[in-house]
Amino acid sequence: MQGGLYLDAVLVAGAGKPEVDVVMDDLKAKYLGQIAQAGDEAALEAIRLAAVGKKGEVALQMRELGRMTPEERQAAGPALNALKDEINSALAAKKAALADAALDARLRDEWLDVTLPVRPRREGTIHPISQVTEEVTAIFGELGFAVAEGPRIDTDWYNFDALNIPGHHPARAEMDTFYMHRAEGDNRPPHVLRTHTSPVQIRTMEAQGAPLRIICPGGVYRADYDQTHTPMFHQVEGLAIDKDISMANLKWTLEEFFSAFFEVEGIKTRFRASHFPFTEPSAEVDIQCSWVDGQLRIGEGDGWMEVLGSGMVHPKVLAAGGIDPNEWQGFAFGMGIDRIAMLKYGIPDLRAFFDSDLRWLRHYGFASLDQPTLRGGLSR
Ligand code: DAH
């Protein structure tokens, strides 16, 4: 009897296997093999339709269930579902593997050497005023000056009074100031579009105290318009405060600056006595130049060109900034950025700076990735 039972079991597991099981084994081997071989997503999709699609072979087998005995159906149904699941997860795994391989291939093929030099492009350029501001900042940075900034709309106290320009002073009228409109009953202090960068001296003294070494570049406003004047233009203010600052320090600093800026060794300056309310003594400063065949040459010859105003900071100005004039002293200067840009780069008309003429910008603009530095060259 025992022998008989054993024989039955062998028959069930082997040759006597129900037909549906054999078919399922074949389907499984066939589709898992095809999936393993598939080279792309399109091939995978074709396999999916043929195997587990609505009219695929597994669905066809499902339909056979109806013709089976209940016992057969009970075994074959779950087995077919399991086969379907197995094929679906093999498809998903292969799909993910194909995507990984595609990404790897892209990463291998699409690369960029970020250390290569940039191709010079002339479409977008740096405006000469931005360029010159960067150049000035780089040079004074080397000399130990930090950059300070202030608001373009300021009170008349910062723009005038604190700089020793009281209400009746003619300098207020000379500067052709733009006053901000004030509604009736508005008691706030009058505001102006700053007429110079000098108010940043006061704001920085208040904020940082002494000692101090700063430059303040930025836009300023005056109601004026001709070949050498525009209602908005740019200045850079300089201020150095310490215990023993003198006019000699000022002269040395300016000569260092102009030599570096105009890229000519040993430019001489000439100080002419002048008057500014915020400095005492005051000087207007000229740089050495010559005219050769109608061409201006900076730093040579025996001509002179006025470039800035300067002097020793007036004690009242130090006091307005909260600094004790008995303990501290300093020099200050103010210079037109647009003006020195015109001189350095041979730009004849100031108004062109603000016309946004593309041809002009292409001609006078600077390559956008050249950062001016003293070592790397200021203007290449
Ligand atoms: N603020 C003056 C102007 O706009 C320029 C100036 C002159 C600034 C002398 C200074 C200075 O700091 O000391 O005309």
GROMACS .gro file of C-alpha atoms and ligand atoms in nm:
model
  394
    1MET     CA    1   0.000   0.000   0.000
    2GLN     CA    2   0.276   0.241   0.095
    3GLY     CA    3   0.444   0.182  -0.239
    4GLY     CA    4   0.119   0.269  -0.416
    5LEU     CA    5   0.086   0.602  -0.239
    6TYR     CA    6   0.446   0.697  -0.322
    7LEU     CA    7   0.381   0.626  -0.687
    8ASP     CA    8   0.074   0.855  -0.684
    9ALA     CA    9   0.278   1.143  -0.547
   10VAL     CA   10   0.541   1.109  -0.816
   11LEU     CA   11   0.275   1.106  -1.081
   12VAL     CA   12   0.122   1.433  -0.951
   13ALA     CA   13   0.455   1.615  -0.936
   14GLY     CA   14   0.580   1.499  -1.276
   15ALA     CA   15   0.420   1.363  -1.582
   16GLY     CA   16   0.075   1.368  -1.423
   17LYS     CA   17   0.088   1.749  -1.360
   18PRO     CA   18  -0.240   1.920  -1.466
   19GLU     CA   19  -0.216   2.078  -1.806
   20VAL     CA   20  -0.266   2.436  -1.677
   21ASP     CA   21   0.042   2.405  -1.449
   22VAL     CA   22   0.260   2.302  -1.739
   23VAL     CA   23   0.134   2.593  -1.948
   24MET     CA   24   0.203   2.832  -1.662
   25ASP     CA   25   0.559   2.707  -1.621
   26ASP     CA   26   0.614   2.764  -1.993
   27LEU     CA   27   0.464   3.114  -1.984
   28LYS     CA   28   0.674   3.206  -1.683
   29ALA     CA   29   0.998   3.086  -1.840
   30LYS     CA   30   0.916   3.251  -2.174
   31TYR     CA   31   0.823   3.597  -2.038
   32LEU     CA   32   1.082   3.623  -1.762
   33GLY     CA   33   1.340   3.533  -2.027
   34GLN     CA   34   1.209   3.798  -2.268
   35ILE     CA   35   1.200   4.061  -1.993
   36ALA     CA   36   1.561   3.989  -1.902
   37GLN     CA   37   1.659   4.035  -2.268
   38ALA     CA   38   1.455   4.353  -2.332
   39GLY     CA   39   1.678   4.639  -2.445
   40ASP     CA   40   1.444   4.936  -2.403
   41GLU     CA   41   1.109   5.055  -2.270
   42ALA     CA   42   0.929   4.993  -2.599
   43ALA     CA   43   1.032   4.628  -2.597
   44LEU     CA   44   0.917   4.599  -2.236
   45GLU     CA   45   0.577   4.743  -2.324
   46ALA     CA   46   0.533   4.494  -2.607
   47ILE     CA   47   0.613   4.210  -2.368
   48ARG     CA   48   0.370   4.350  -2.111
   49LEU     CA   49   0.086   4.355  -2.366
   50ALA     CA   50   0.161   4.003  -2.491
   51ALA     CA   51   0.187   3.859  -2.137
   52VAL     CA   52  -0.041   4.041  -1.896
   53GLY     CA   53  -0.235   4.275  -2.127
   54LYS     CA   54  -0.615   4.237  -2.164
   55LYS     CA   55  -0.569   4.002  -2.456
   56GLY     CA   56  -0.238   3.859  -2.336
   57GLU     CA   57  -0.159   3.497  -2.276
   58VAL     CA   58  -0.221   3.507  -1.902
   59ALA     CA   59  -0.571   3.652  -1.961
   60LEU     CA   60  -0.632   3.376  -2.211
   61GLN     CA   61  -0.546   3.119  -1.945
   62MET     CA   62  -0.779   3.296  -1.701
   63ARG     CA   63  -1.058   3.235  -1.944
   64GLU     CA   64  -0.978   2.862  -1.931
   65LEU     CA   65  -1.070   2.865  -1.560
   66GLY     CA   66  -1.438   2.851  -1.656
   67ARG     CA   67  -1.392   2.511  -1.812
   68MET     CA   68  -1.219   2.357  -1.510
   69THR     CA   69  -1.364   2.156  -1.226
   70PRO     CA   70  -1.406   2.356  -0.904
   71GLU     CA   71  -1.101   2.177  -0.750
   72GLU     CA   72  -0.884   2.254  -1.050
   73ARG     CA   73  -1.004   2.613  -1.050
   74GLN     CA   74  -0.920   2.653  -0.683
   75ALA     CA   75  -0.557   2.566  -0.751
   76ALA     CA   76  -0.516   2.729  -1.091
   77GLY     CA   77  -0.682   3.065  -1.010
   78PRO     CA   78  -0.437   3.180  -0.741
   79ALA     CA   79  -0.148   3.032  -0.936
   80LEU     CA   80  -0.239   3.238  -1.245
   81ASN     CA   81  -0.271   3.554  -1.033
   82ALA     CA   82   0.068   3.482  -0.880
   83LEU     CA   83   0.216   3.441  -1.228
   84LYS     CA   84   0.063   3.771  -1.335
   85ASP     CA   85   0.214   3.943  -1.027
   86GLU     CA   86   0.550   3.788  -1.090
   87ILE     CA   87   0.560   3.906  -1.451
   88ASN     CA   88   0.444   4.255  -1.348
   89SER     CA   89   0.714   4.294  -1.086
   90ALA     CA   90   0.979   4.162  -1.326
   91LEU     CA   91   0.860   4.428  -1.575
   92ALA     CA   92   0.882   4.702  -1.310
   93ALA     CA   93   1.226   4.592  -1.195
   94LYS     CA   94   1.354   4.582  -1.552
   95LYS     CA   95   1.205   4.925  -1.622
   96ALA     CA   96   1.390   5.072  -1.324
   97ALA     CA   97   1.713   4.900  -1.427
   98LEU     CA   98   1.681   5.040  -1.780
   99ALA     CA   99   1.625   5.394  -1.639
  100ASP     CA  100   1.932   5.360  -1.416
  101ALA     CA  101   2.141   5.243  -1.709
  102ALA     CA  102   2.014   5.534  -1.922
  103LEU     CA  103   2.107   5.782  -1.648
  104ASP     CA  104   2.452   5.626  -1.611
  105ALA     CA  105   2.504   5.655  -1.986
  106ARG     CA  106   2.400   6.023  -1.983
  107LEU     CA  107   2.628   6.098  -1.692
  108ARG     CA  108   2.910   5.932  -1.881
  109ASP     CA  109   2.843   6.112  -2.211
  110GLU     CA  110   2.715   6.458  -2.107
  111TRP     CA  111   2.987   6.632  -1.909
  112LEU     CA  112   3.117   6.981  -1.877
  113ASP     CA  113   3.469   7.089  -1.786
  114VAL     CA  114   3.402   7.384  -1.556
  115THR     CA  115   3.773   7.462  -1.543
  116LEU     CA  116   3.786   7.555  -1.913
  117PRO     CA  117   3.827   7.928  -1.988
  118VAL     CA  118   3.501   8.107  -2.066
  119ARG     CA  119   3.429   8.188  -2.430
  120PRO     CA  120   3.430   8.564  -2.475
  121ARG     CA  121   3.074   8.674  -2.546
  122ARG     CA  122   2.994   9.030  -2.632
  123GLU     CA  123   2.615   9.018  -2.601
  124GLY     CA  124   2.602   9.153  -2.246
  125THR     CA  125   2.863   9.395  -2.123
  126ILE     CA  126   2.950   9.573  -1.801
  127HIS     CA  127   2.869   9.943  -1.817
  128PRO     CA  128   3.179  10.166  -1.795
  129ILE     CA  129   3.043  10.326  -1.475
  130SER     CA  130   3.010   9.985  -1.308
  131GLN     CA  131   3.353   9.891  -1.437
  132VAL     CA  132   3.515  10.210  -1.308
  133THR     CA  133   3.336  10.176  -0.972
  134GLU     CA  134   3.483   9.825  -0.944
  135GLU     CA  135   3.827   9.954  -1.041
  136VAL     CA  136   3.814  10.236  -0.784
  137THR     CA  137   3.693   9.993  -0.517
  138ALA     CA  138   3.972   9.745  -0.598
  139ILE     CA  139   4.242  10.012  -0.572
  140PHE     CA  140   4.117  10.169  -0.249
  141GLY     CA  141   4.055   9.821  -0.112
  142GLU     CA  142   4.427   9.752  -0.151
  143LEU     CA  143   4.497  10.077   0.034
  144GLY     CA  144   4.282   9.961   0.329
  145PHE     CA  145   3.960  10.151   0.253
  146ALA     CA  146   3.625   9.976   0.305
  147VAL     CA  147   3.312  10.057   0.103
  148ALA     CA  148   3.030  10.243   0.282
  149GLU     CA  149   2.689  10.327   0.142
  150GLY     CA  150   2.403  10.560   0.224
  151PRO     CA  151   2.054  10.641   0.093
  152ARG     CA  152   2.004  10.838  -0.228
  153ILE     CA  153   1.708  11.014  -0.071
  154ASP     CA  154   1.842  11.178   0.242
  155THR     CA  155   1.739  11.454   0.482
  156ASP     CA  156   1.870  11.803   0.418
  157TRP     CA  157   2.046  11.774   0.755
  158TYR     CA  158   2.274  11.493   0.630
  159ASN     CA  159   2.311  11.645   0.284
  160PHE     CA  160   2.381  12.002   0.404
  161ASP     CA  161   2.368  12.104   0.772
  162ALA     CA  162   2.587  11.825   0.910
  163LEU     CA  163   2.842  11.911   0.641
  164ASN     CA  164   2.861  12.268   0.767
  165ILE     CA  165   2.633  12.403   0.492
  166PRO     CA  166   2.368  12.601   0.690
  167GLY     CA  167   2.032  12.706   0.544
  168HIS     CA  168   2.140  13.042   0.406
  169HIS     CA  169   2.463  12.909   0.254
  170PRO     CA  170   2.503  12.975  -0.121
  171ALA     CA  171   2.622  12.616  -0.175
  172ARG     CA  172   2.262  12.501  -0.132
  173ALA     CA  173   2.154  12.709  -0.429
  174GLU     CA  174   2.466  12.624  -0.632
  175MET     CA  175   2.396  12.256  -0.611
  176ASP     CA  176   2.060  12.281  -0.793
  177THR     CA  177   1.903  12.050  -0.541
  178PHE     CA  178   1.598  11.833  -0.612
  179TYR     CA  179   1.369  11.860  -0.309
  180MET     CA  180   1.118  11.585  -0.237
  181HIS     CA  181   0.756  11.697  -0.249
  182ARG     CA  182   0.599  11.737   0.094
  183ALA     CA  183   0.229  11.715   0.162
  184GLU     CA  184   0.081  11.999   0.365
  185GLY     CA  185   0.108  11.928   0.737
  186ASP     CA  186   0.393  11.679   0.687
  187ASN     CA  187   0.632  11.767   0.968
  188ARG     CA  188   0.908  11.525   0.883
  189PRO     CA  189   1.246  11.684   0.805
  190PRO     CA  190   1.275  11.793   0.440
  191HIS     CA  191   1.422  11.525   0.214
  192VAL     CA  192   1.637  11.581  -0.094
  193LEU     CA  193   1.788  11.364  -0.363
  194ARG     CA  194   2.143  11.372  -0.232
  195THR     CA  195   2.350  11.620  -0.428
  196HIS     CA  196   2.681  11.450  -0.338
  197THR     CA  197   2.816  11.142  -0.162
  198SER     CA  198   2.945  11.352   0.131
  199PRO     CA  199   2.642  11.274   0.357
  200VAL     CA  200   2.769  10.915   0.371
  201GLN     CA  201   3.069  11.056   0.564
  202ILE     CA  202   2.834  11.163   0.845
  203ARG     CA  203   2.630  10.841   0.842
  204THR     CA  204   2.943  10.627   0.859
  205MET     CA  205   3.101  10.836   1.137
  206GLU     CA  206   2.778  10.797   1.335
  207ALA     CA  207   2.763  10.422   1.273
  208GLN     CA  208   3.128  10.328   1.312
  209GLY     CA  209   3.310  10.605   1.501
  210ALA     CA  210   3.685  10.659   1.465
  211PRO     CA  211   3.933  10.553   1.333
  212LEU     CA  212   3.784  10.516   0.986
  213ARG     CA  213   3.896  10.456   0.632
  214ILE     CA  214   3.616  10.439   0.377
  215ILE     CA  215   3.512  10.520   0.025
  216CYS     CA  216   3.147  10.578  -0.068
  217PRO     CA  217   3.065  10.532  -0.436
  218GLY     CA  218   2.714  10.599  -0.564
  219GLY     CA  219   2.461  10.800  -0.760
  220VAL     CA  220   2.392  11.168  -0.688
  221TYR     CA  221   2.143  11.419  -0.834
  222ARG     CA  222   2.143  11.781  -0.949
  223ALA     CA  223   1.910  11.973  -1.181
  224ASP     CA  224   2.158  12.027  -1.463
  225TYR     CA  225   2.190  11.904  -1.821
  226ASP     CA  226   2.453  11.960  -2.092
  227GLN     CA  227   2.749  11.776  -2.247
  228THR     CA  228   2.924  11.744  -1.912
  229HIS     CA  229   2.623  11.743  -1.675
  230THR     CA  230   2.334  11.501  -1.629
  231PRO     CA  231   2.062  11.517  -1.357
  232MET     CA  232   2.195  11.189  -1.215
  233PHE     CA  233   2.564  11.112  -1.205
  234HIS     CA  234   2.811  10.926  -0.983
  235GLN     CA  235   3.065  11.024  -0.724
  236VAL     CA  236   3.304  10.852  -0.492
  237GLU     CA  237   3.373  11.002  -0.154
  238GLY     CA  238   3.685  10.920   0.046
  239LEU     CA  239   3.729  10.962   0.420
  240ALA     CA  240   4.021  10.872   0.647
  241ILE     CA  241   4.008  10.956   1.017
  242ASP     CA  242   4.279  10.885   1.268
  243LYS     CA  243   4.495  11.058   1.529
  244ASP     CA  244   4.764  11.196   1.303
  245ILE     CA  245   4.624  11.221   0.949
  246SER     CA  246   4.764  11.505   0.738
  247MET     CA  247   4.742  11.659   0.390
  248ALA     CA  248   5.061  11.463   0.309
  249ASN     CA  249   4.869  11.137   0.363
  250LEU     CA  250   4.597  11.270   0.133
  251LYS     CA  251   4.843  11.357  -0.142
  252TRP     CA  252   5.019  11.021  -0.122
  253THR     CA  253   4.689  10.832  -0.125
  254LEU     CA  254   4.560  11.022  -0.429
  255GLU     CA  255   4.884  10.981  -0.625
  256GLU     CA  256   4.884  10.606  -0.552
  257PHE     CA  257   4.524  10.593  -0.663
  258PHE     CA  258   4.567  10.786  -0.989
  259SER     CA  259   4.880  10.592  -1.088
  260ALA     CA  260   4.696  10.264  -1.038
  261PHE     CA  261   4.374  10.386  -1.199
  262PHE     CA  262   4.526  10.536  -1.514
  263GLU     CA  263   4.784  10.257  -1.522
  264VAL     CA  264   5.074  10.506  -1.549
  265GLU     CA  265   5.363  10.500  -1.299
  266GLY     CA  266   5.420  10.803  -1.079
  267ILE     CA  267   5.139  11.042  -1.180
  268LYS     CA  268   5.190  11.385  -1.023
  269THR     CA  269   4.910  11.585  -0.861
  270ARG     CA  270   4.878  11.960  -0.807
  271PHE     CA  271   4.688  12.096  -0.507
  272ARG     CA  272   4.523  12.434  -0.553
  273ALA     CA  273   4.383  12.619  -0.250
  274SER     CA  274   4.003  12.620  -0.266
  275HIS     CA  275   3.700  12.637  -0.044
  276PHE     CA  276   3.449  12.376   0.064
  277PRO     CA  277   3.234  12.423   0.375
  278PHE     CA  278   3.313  12.071   0.499
  279THR     CA  279   3.694  12.092   0.481
  280GLU     CA  280   3.955  12.327   0.624
  281PRO     CA  281   4.193  12.374   0.455
  282SER     CA  282   4.044  12.273   0.120
  283ALA     CA  283   4.214  12.194  -0.208
  284GLU     CA  284   4.114  12.121  -0.562
  285VAL     CA  285   4.336  11.855  -0.709
  286ASP     CA  286   4.466  11.840  -1.067
  287ILE     CA  287   4.649  11.553  -1.232
  288GLN     CA  288   4.935  11.584  -1.474
  289CYS     CA  289   4.844  11.555  -1.842
  290SER     CA  290   4.927  11.671  -2.192
  291TRP     CA  291   4.749  11.716  -2.522
  292VAL     CA  292   4.921  11.556  -2.821
  293ASP     CA  293   4.752  11.604  -3.161
  294GLY     CA  294   4.422  11.667  -2.992
  295GLN     CA  295   4.464  11.355  -2.779
  296LEU     CA  296   4.465  11.371  -2.401
  297ARG     CA  297   4.751  11.187  -2.231
  298ILE     CA  298   4.720  11.144  -1.855
  299GLY     CA  299   5.030  11.125  -1.636
  300GLU     CA  300   5.276  11.301  -1.867
  301GLY     CA  301   5.367  11.653  -1.983
  302ASP     CA  302   5.313  11.982  -1.804
  303GLY     CA  303   4.939  12.035  -1.841
  304TRP     CA  304   4.692  11.994  -1.554
  305MET     CA  305   4.342  11.856  -1.539
  306GLU     CA  306   4.111  11.913  -1.244
  307VAL     CA  307   3.973  11.588  -1.106
  308LEU     CA  308   3.850  11.632  -0.749
  309GLY     CA  309   3.785  11.837  -0.438
  310SER     CA  310   3.943  11.754  -0.104
  311GLY     CA  311   4.076  11.880   0.226
  312MET     CA  312   4.107  11.820   0.599
  313VAL     CA  313   3.768  11.738   0.751
  314HIS     CA  314   3.620  12.046   0.921
  315PRO     CA  315   3.598  12.009   1.303
  316LYS     CA  316   3.225  12.088   1.286
  317VAL     CA  317   3.176  11.797   1.045
  318LEU     CA  318   3.356  11.557   1.277
  319ALA     CA  319   3.141  11.681   1.565
  320ALA     CA  320   2.822  11.637   1.358
  321GLY     CA  321   2.927  11.276   1.300
  322GLY     CA  322   2.974  11.228   1.676
  323ILE     CA  323   3.354  11.226   1.665
  324ASP     CA  324   3.560  11.446   1.901
  325PRO     CA  325   3.758  11.692   1.684
  326ASN     CA  326   4.006  11.748   1.967
  327GLU     CA  327   4.107  11.385   1.952
  328TRP     CA  328   4.067  11.296   1.586
  329GLN     CA  329   4.137  11.446   1.247
  330GLY     CA  330   4.105  11.330   0.892
  331PHE     CA  331   4.110  11.397   0.521
  332ALA     CA  332   3.822  11.372   0.276
  333PHE     CA  333   3.782  11.393  -0.098
  334GLY     CA  334   3.503  11.373  -0.353
  335MET     CA  335   3.545  11.283  -0.718
  336GLY     CA  336   3.320  11.224  -1.018
  337ILE     CA  337   3.317  10.860  -1.126
  338ASP     CA  338   3.165  10.940  -1.465
  339ARG     CA  339   3.429  11.206  -1.518
  340ILE     CA  340   3.729  10.981  -1.451
  341ALA     CA  341   3.562  10.710  -1.663
  342MET     CA  342   3.538  10.959  -1.952
  343LEU     CA  343   3.905  11.052  -1.909
  344LYS     CA  344   4.031  10.696  -1.886
  345TYR     CA  345   3.825  10.546  -2.166
  346GLY     CA  346   3.807  10.846  -2.401
  347ILE     CA  347   3.430  10.893  -2.377
  348PRO     CA  348   3.344  11.240  -2.511
  349ASP     CA  349   2.985  11.299  -2.396
  350LEU     CA  350   2.859  11.229  -2.043
  351ARG     CA  351   2.498  11.198  -2.158
  352ALA     CA  352   2.579  10.885  -2.360
  353PHE     CA  353   2.632  10.699  -2.030
  354PHE     CA  354   2.260  10.712  -1.969
  355ASP     CA  355   2.117  10.676  -2.322
  356SER     CA  356   2.110  10.292  -2.322
  357ASP     CA  357   2.223  10.291  -2.685
  358LEU     CA  358   2.316   9.928  -2.754
  359ARG     CA  359   2.586  10.017  -3.007
  360TRP     CA  360   2.746  10.249  -2.752
  361LEU     CA  361   2.720   9.986  -2.478
  362ARG     CA  362   2.882   9.723  -2.703
  363HIS     CA  363   3.161   9.962  -2.792
  364TYR     CA  364   3.240  10.094  -2.444
  365GLY     CA  365   3.119   9.799  -2.235
  366PHE     CA  366   3.347   9.550  -2.062
  367ALA     CA  367   3.354   9.170  -2.072
  368SER     CA  368   3.124   9.055  -1.797
  369LEU     CA  369   3.362   8.806  -1.634
  370ASP     CA  370   3.669   9.026  -1.601
  371GLN     CA  371   3.689   9.130  -1.239
  372PRO     CA  372   3.920   9.430  -1.204
  373THR     CA  373   4.201   9.363  -0.958
  374LEU     CA  374   4.538   9.530  -0.913
  375ARG     CA  375   4.724   9.206  -0.973
  376GLY     CA  376   4.507   9.067  -1.254
  377GLY     CA  377   4.483   9.400  -1.438
  378LEU     CA  378   4.218   9.667  -1.400
  379SER     CA  379   4.087   9.703  -1.753
  380ARG     CA  380   4.161   9.434  -2.004
  381DAH     N1  381   3.096  11.714  -0.212
  381DAH     C1  382   3.174  11.791  -0.309
  381DAH     C2  383   3.091  11.810  -0.435
  381DAH     O1  384   3.002  11.736  -0.459
  381DAH     C3  385   3.302  11.722  -0.344
  381DAH     C4  386   3.397  11.721  -0.230
  381DAH     C5  387   3.488  11.821  -0.212
  381DAH     C6  388   3.392  11.618  -0.138
  381DAH     C7  389   3.576  11.821  -0.108
  381DAH     C8  390   3.483  11.617  -0.032
  381DAH     C9  391   3.575  11.720  -0.019
  381DAH     O2  392   3.485  11.520   0.058
  381DAH     O3  393   3.663  11.719   0.087
  381DAH     O4  394   3.119  11.899  -0.510
   0.00000   0.00000   0.00000
